[in-house]
Amino acid sequence: MMAALSRPARDSWRVLWLLVMLVTAETAVGGGPAGTAPEPDPTAIRSYFAGQRMRVLTFLGYSGAGYENPAAMLDQVRQILDRYDPRDTLVNSGATAEGIGAVYALAKRKGFATTGIVSALARTERVPLAPQVDTVFYVRDAGWGGFLPGTETLSPTSQAMVENSDVLVAIGGGDVARDELIAARRQGKRVEFIPADMNHRLAREKARKKSQPAPAEFSGVAATAFQRPQ
């Protein structure tokens, strides 16, 4: 890993990068934190993270599906963050506020800089972002992430998530988290999975609205990533 930049140097680099993004973009649509970038291309996202010269610790998990035990999830996050130093580690996730997005408030209280990578659908559909995200990247994508249908090629959002992460930790999670874990393992990234149930009530309501049988299993499919060959 490259030597970490001092906080003033990182802040100066971040300001310069954002100015370049705003000047080169034809339009910048608001609605996110001050550090929201207007759908940069993959090279620009890679350049940003490389310029930070920090380890990127990414949290995956449930978003809209929520957690059956949010306090237990946050306790797991706390234990993981305690292994890392805010001076050389940046905390990344999917930018939105729900579910695993609770990691941002805890990370900020511990002094970590934070980033989020999310499909541009979040802006189109006005999905609330976590207010504690320092910099958000909206990725132009037809879906929310995971493998493209019928392939094992990551969607643009998940590709950006995986390639810019050094360590990926999933606390529960659905098919998007599963696909990102599979791809990360194949790329030799450090990955960790912690079992956690999605919110049972929300899962039942979702099934009812789709006229499907009530679910009997709430652990998500992310764990199956470790049943696939690397």
Tab-separated table of C-alpha atoms in Angstrom:
chain	number	residue	atom	x	y	z
A	1	MET	CA	0.000	0.000	0.000
A	2	MET	CA	1.251	3.503	-0.803
A	3	ALA	CA	2.199	5.847	2.025
A	4	ALA	CA	-0.801	7.695	3.417
A	5	LEU	CA	-1.151	11.382	2.635
A	6	SER	CA	-1.553	13.848	5.490
A	7	ARG	CA	-5.144	14.992	6.112
A	8	PRO	CA	-4.490	18.528	4.702
A	9	ALA	CA	-2.961	17.004	1.563
A	10	ARG	CA	-5.900	14.622	1.129
A	11	ASP	CA	-8.373	17.463	1.606
A	12	SER	CA	-6.562	19.617	-0.964
A	13	TRP	CA	-6.496	16.737	-3.454
A	14	ARG	CA	-10.222	16.101	-2.879
A	15	VAL	CA	-11.104	19.769	-3.508
A	16	LEU	CA	-9.001	19.845	-6.696
A	17	TRP	CA	-10.597	16.623	-7.962
A	18	LEU	CA	-14.111	17.909	-7.350
A	19	LEU	CA	-13.354	21.176	-9.157
A	20	VAL	CA	-12.090	19.239	-12.174
A	21	MET	CA	-15.211	17.058	-12.172
A	22	LEU	CA	-17.521	20.075	-12.002
A	23	VAL	CA	-15.718	21.906	-14.789
A	24	THR	CA	-15.588	18.933	-17.152
A	25	ALA	CA	-19.162	17.760	-16.593
A	26	GLU	CA	-21.797	19.271	-18.857
A	27	THR	CA	-24.266	19.373	-15.988
A	28	ALA	CA	-24.027	18.584	-12.312
A	29	VAL	CA	-27.271	17.423	-10.773
A	30	GLY	CA	-27.573	18.076	-7.053
A	31	GLY	CA	-29.404	16.166	-4.362
A	32	GLY	CA	-26.488	14.511	-2.590
A	33	PRO	CA	-23.693	15.558	-0.230
A	34	ALA	CA	-21.356	18.403	-1.168
A	35	GLY	CA	-18.912	15.847	-2.539
A	36	THR	CA	-21.341	14.284	-4.992
A	37	ALA	CA	-19.762	13.702	-8.413
A	38	PRO	CA	-21.907	13.890	-11.606
A	39	GLU	CA	-21.668	10.338	-12.983
A	40	PRO	CA	-17.888	10.213	-13.528
A	41	ASP	CA	-16.428	7.575	-15.814
A	42	PRO	CA	-14.564	4.570	-14.327
A	43	THR	CA	-11.168	6.175	-14.903
A	44	ALA	CA	-12.132	9.231	-12.879
A	45	ILE	CA	-13.350	7.070	-10.004
A	46	ARG	CA	-10.136	5.032	-10.037
A	47	SER	CA	-8.079	8.222	-10.114
A	48	TYR	CA	-9.911	9.590	-7.104
A	49	PHE	CA	-9.306	6.535	-4.931
A	50	ALA	CA	-5.701	6.172	-6.106
A	51	GLY	CA	-5.124	9.809	-5.217
A	52	GLN	CA	-6.237	9.241	-1.632
A	53	ARG	CA	-3.381	6.761	-1.088
A	54	MET	CA	-5.456	5.011	1.551
A	55	ARG	CA	-6.756	1.508	2.136
A	56	VAL	CA	-10.400	1.294	1.019
A	57	LEU	CA	-12.556	-0.722	3.428
A	58	THR	CA	-15.941	-1.454	1.838
A	59	PHE	CA	-19.037	-2.654	3.682
A	60	LEU	CA	-21.678	-4.677	1.832
A	61	GLY	CA	-25.025	-5.913	3.095
A	62	TYR	CA	-28.746	-5.281	3.042
A	63	SER	CA	-30.039	-1.850	2.097
A	64	GLY	CA	-33.806	-1.577	1.611
A	65	ALA	CA	-34.298	-5.073	3.078
A	66	GLY	CA	-33.026	-3.782	6.415
A	67	TYR	CA	-31.692	-5.826	9.346
A	68	GLU	CA	-33.634	-7.878	11.845
A	69	ASN	CA	-31.141	-6.798	14.509
A	70	PRO	CA	-29.611	-3.415	13.539
A	71	ALA	CA	-27.809	-3.107	16.880
A	72	ALA	CA	-25.998	-6.406	16.344
A	73	MET	CA	-25.019	-5.308	12.833
A	74	LEU	CA	-23.565	-2.055	14.163
A	75	ASP	CA	-21.680	-3.954	16.857
A	76	GLN	CA	-20.048	-6.041	14.113
A	77	VAL	CA	-19.193	-2.858	12.195
A	78	ARG	CA	-17.682	-1.348	15.340
A	79	GLN	CA	-15.461	-4.373	15.881
A	80	ILE	CA	-14.255	-4.253	12.284
A	81	LEU	CA	-13.537	-0.518	12.362
A	82	ASP	CA	-11.506	-1.002	15.538
A	83	ARG	CA	-8.991	-2.999	13.472
A	84	TYR	CA	-8.226	-0.014	11.240
A	85	ASP	CA	-6.699	3.447	11.571
A	86	PRO	CA	-8.611	6.467	10.206
A	87	ARG	CA	-5.278	7.956	9.148
A	88	ASP	CA	-4.719	5.317	6.464
A	89	THR	CA	-8.155	3.772	5.859
A	90	LEU	CA	-11.206	5.133	4.043
A	91	VAL	CA	-14.673	3.641	4.681
A	92	ASN	CA	-16.784	2.962	1.603
A	93	SER	CA	-20.255	1.524	1.021
A	94	GLY	CA	-23.292	1.995	-1.204
A	95	ALA	CA	-24.031	5.621	-0.209
A	96	THR	CA	-27.724	5.167	0.635
A	97	ALA	CA	-29.061	5.602	4.152
A	98	GLU	CA	-30.972	2.361	4.718
A	99	GLY	CA	-29.621	-0.857	6.166
A	100	ILE	CA	-25.846	-1.122	5.904
A	101	GLY	CA	-25.793	2.637	5.292
A	102	ALA	CA	-25.804	3.021	9.084
A	103	VAL	CA	-22.073	2.285	8.883
A	104	TYR	CA	-21.419	5.868	7.820
A	105	ALA	CA	-22.501	7.565	11.049
A	106	LEU	CA	-20.386	5.180	13.108
A	107	ALA	CA	-17.386	5.573	10.803
A	108	LYS	CA	-17.566	9.372	10.981
A	109	ARG	CA	-17.749	9.288	14.795
A	110	LYS	CA	-14.549	7.265	14.744
A	111	GLY	CA	-12.842	9.798	12.470
A	112	PHE	CA	-12.888	7.946	9.140
A	113	ALA	CA	-13.279	9.671	5.782
A	114	THR	CA	-16.211	8.133	3.894
A	115	THR	CA	-17.231	7.486	0.302
A	116	GLY	CA	-20.174	5.892	-1.454
A	117	ILE	CA	-20.587	4.203	-4.836
A	118	VAL	CA	-24.150	3.781	-6.087
A	119	SER	CA	-26.121	3.370	-9.291
A	120	ALA	CA	-27.403	6.613	-10.804
A	121	LEU	CA	-30.851	5.068	-10.372
A	122	ALA	CA	-30.601	6.216	-6.758
A	123	ARG	CA	-30.649	9.814	-7.928
A	124	THR	CA	-33.364	9.218	-10.531
A	125	GLU	CA	-35.563	7.525	-7.939
A	126	ARG	CA	-34.613	10.018	-5.203
A	127	VAL	CA	-33.332	7.379	-2.800
A	128	PRO	CA	-32.079	9.142	0.358
A	129	LEU	CA	-28.323	9.145	0.845
A	130	ALA	CA	-26.632	8.776	4.206
A	131	PRO	CA	-25.811	12.339	5.329
A	132	GLN	CA	-22.415	11.265	6.678
A	133	VAL	CA	-20.977	10.345	3.252
A	134	ASP	CA	-18.156	12.733	2.329
A	135	THR	CA	-18.020	11.877	-1.384
A	136	VAL	CA	-20.571	10.000	-3.498
A	137	PHE	CA	-20.092	8.539	-6.973
A	138	TYR	CA	-23.244	7.990	-9.027
A	139	VAL	CA	-22.454	5.350	-11.651
A	140	ARG	CA	-24.401	5.281	-14.912
A	141	ASP	CA	-26.068	1.858	-14.786
A	142	ALA	CA	-29.308	0.269	-15.999
A	143	GLY	CA	-29.623	-1.663	-12.723
A	144	TRP	CA	-28.572	-1.556	-9.087
A	145	GLY	CA	-25.548	-3.815	-9.307
A	146	GLY	CA	-24.480	-7.443	-9.304
A	147	PHE	CA	-23.750	-9.517	-12.381
A	148	LEU	CA	-25.329	-8.507	-15.665
A	149	PRO	CA	-28.237	-10.859	-16.497
A	150	GLY	CA	-27.080	-14.227	-17.798
A	151	THR	CA	-23.388	-13.456	-17.245
A	152	GLU	CA	-20.736	-13.291	-14.562
A	153	THR	CA	-19.695	-9.811	-15.681
A	154	LEU	CA	-20.226	-7.136	-13.062
A	155	SER	CA	-22.537	-4.234	-13.779
A	156	PRO	CA	-20.821	-0.813	-13.897
A	157	THR	CA	-21.806	-0.010	-10.301
A	158	SER	CA	-20.509	-3.273	-8.865
A	159	GLN	CA	-17.388	-3.095	-11.027
A	160	ALA	CA	-16.574	0.302	-9.532
A	161	MET	CA	-17.297	-0.998	-6.040
A	162	VAL	CA	-15.045	-4.040	-6.326
A	163	GLU	CA	-12.125	-2.617	-8.281
A	164	ASN	CA	-11.707	0.372	-5.955
A	165	SER	CA	-11.835	-1.663	-2.735
A	166	ASP	CA	-8.953	-3.292	-0.906
A	167	VAL	CA	-11.032	-5.070	1.741
A	168	LEU	CA	-14.719	-6.026	1.411
A	169	VAL	CA	-16.814	-7.024	4.420
A	170	ALA	CA	-20.380	-8.241	3.927
A	171	ILE	CA	-22.773	-8.365	6.870
A	172	GLY	CA	-25.568	-10.452	5.432
A	173	GLY	CA	-26.663	-9.309	1.998
A	174	GLY	CA	-28.593	-10.258	-1.087
A	175	ASP	CA	-27.666	-11.058	-4.662
A	176	VAL	CA	-25.714	-7.840	-5.310
A	177	ALA	CA	-23.487	-8.420	-2.271
A	178	ARG	CA	-23.093	-12.081	-3.287
A	179	ASP	CA	-21.961	-11.183	-6.801
A	180	GLU	CA	-19.527	-8.554	-5.539
A	181	LEU	CA	-18.016	-11.027	-3.072
A	182	ILE	CA	-17.617	-13.631	-5.831
A	183	ALA	CA	-15.865	-11.131	-8.090
A	184	ALA	CA	-13.698	-9.764	-5.279
A	185	ARG	CA	-12.477	-13.242	-4.315
A	186	ARG	CA	-11.615	-13.984	-7.940
A	187	GLN	CA	-9.579	-10.787	-8.060
A	188	GLY	CA	-7.660	-11.748	-4.931
A	189	LYS	CA	-9.227	-9.087	-2.724
A	190	ARG	CA	-9.538	-9.578	1.017
A	191	VAL	CA	-13.143	-10.521	1.784
A	192	GLU	CA	-15.052	-11.349	4.947
A	193	PHE	CA	-18.635	-12.489	5.467
A	194	ILE	CA	-20.641	-12.140	8.681
A	195	PRO	CA	-24.079	-13.812	8.749
A	196	ALA	CA	-27.071	-11.586	9.492
A	197	ASP	CA	-30.806	-11.812	8.900
A	198	MET	CA	-32.696	-9.286	6.827
A	199	ASN	CA	-35.696	-7.644	8.489
A	200	HIS	CA	-38.324	-10.385	8.786
A	201	ARG	CA	-41.353	-8.085	8.677
A	202	LEU	CA	-40.136	-6.267	5.565
A	203	ALA	CA	-39.369	-9.571	3.849
A	204	ARG	CA	-42.874	-10.857	4.555
A	205	GLU	CA	-44.456	-7.618	3.337
A	206	LYS	CA	-42.428	-7.753	0.130
A	207	ALA	CA	-43.552	-11.326	-0.530
A	208	ARG	CA	-47.183	-10.440	0.186
A	209	LYS	CA	-47.125	-7.512	-2.247
A	210	LYS	CA	-45.790	-9.835	-4.942
A	211	SER	CA	-48.391	-12.501	-4.092
A	212	GLN	CA	-45.582	-14.880	-3.148
A	213	PRO	CA	-45.451	-17.374	-0.263
A	214	ALA	CA	-44.210	-15.970	3.040
A	215	PRO	CA	-40.450	-16.543	3.316
A	216	ALA	CA	-39.123	-19.055	5.813
A	217	GLU	CA	-35.463	-18.098	5.349
A	218	PHE	CA	-34.107	-14.623	6.098
A	219	SER	CA	-30.332	-15.037	5.945
A	220	GLY	CA	-29.935	-13.721	2.384
A	221	VAL	CA	-27.917	-15.265	-0.410
A	222	ALA	CA	-24.577	-13.492	0.057
A	223	ALA	CA	-23.188	-16.436	2.036
A	224	THR	CA	-23.427	-18.610	-1.074
A	225	ALA	CA	-20.551	-16.610	-2.583
A	226	PHE	CA	-18.204	-18.936	-0.737
A	227	GLN	CA	-19.788	-21.998	-2.310
A	228	ARG	CA	-18.700	-20.882	-5.781
A	229	PRO	CA	-15.288	-21.722	-7.296
A	230	GLN	CA	-12.780	-18.899	-7.419
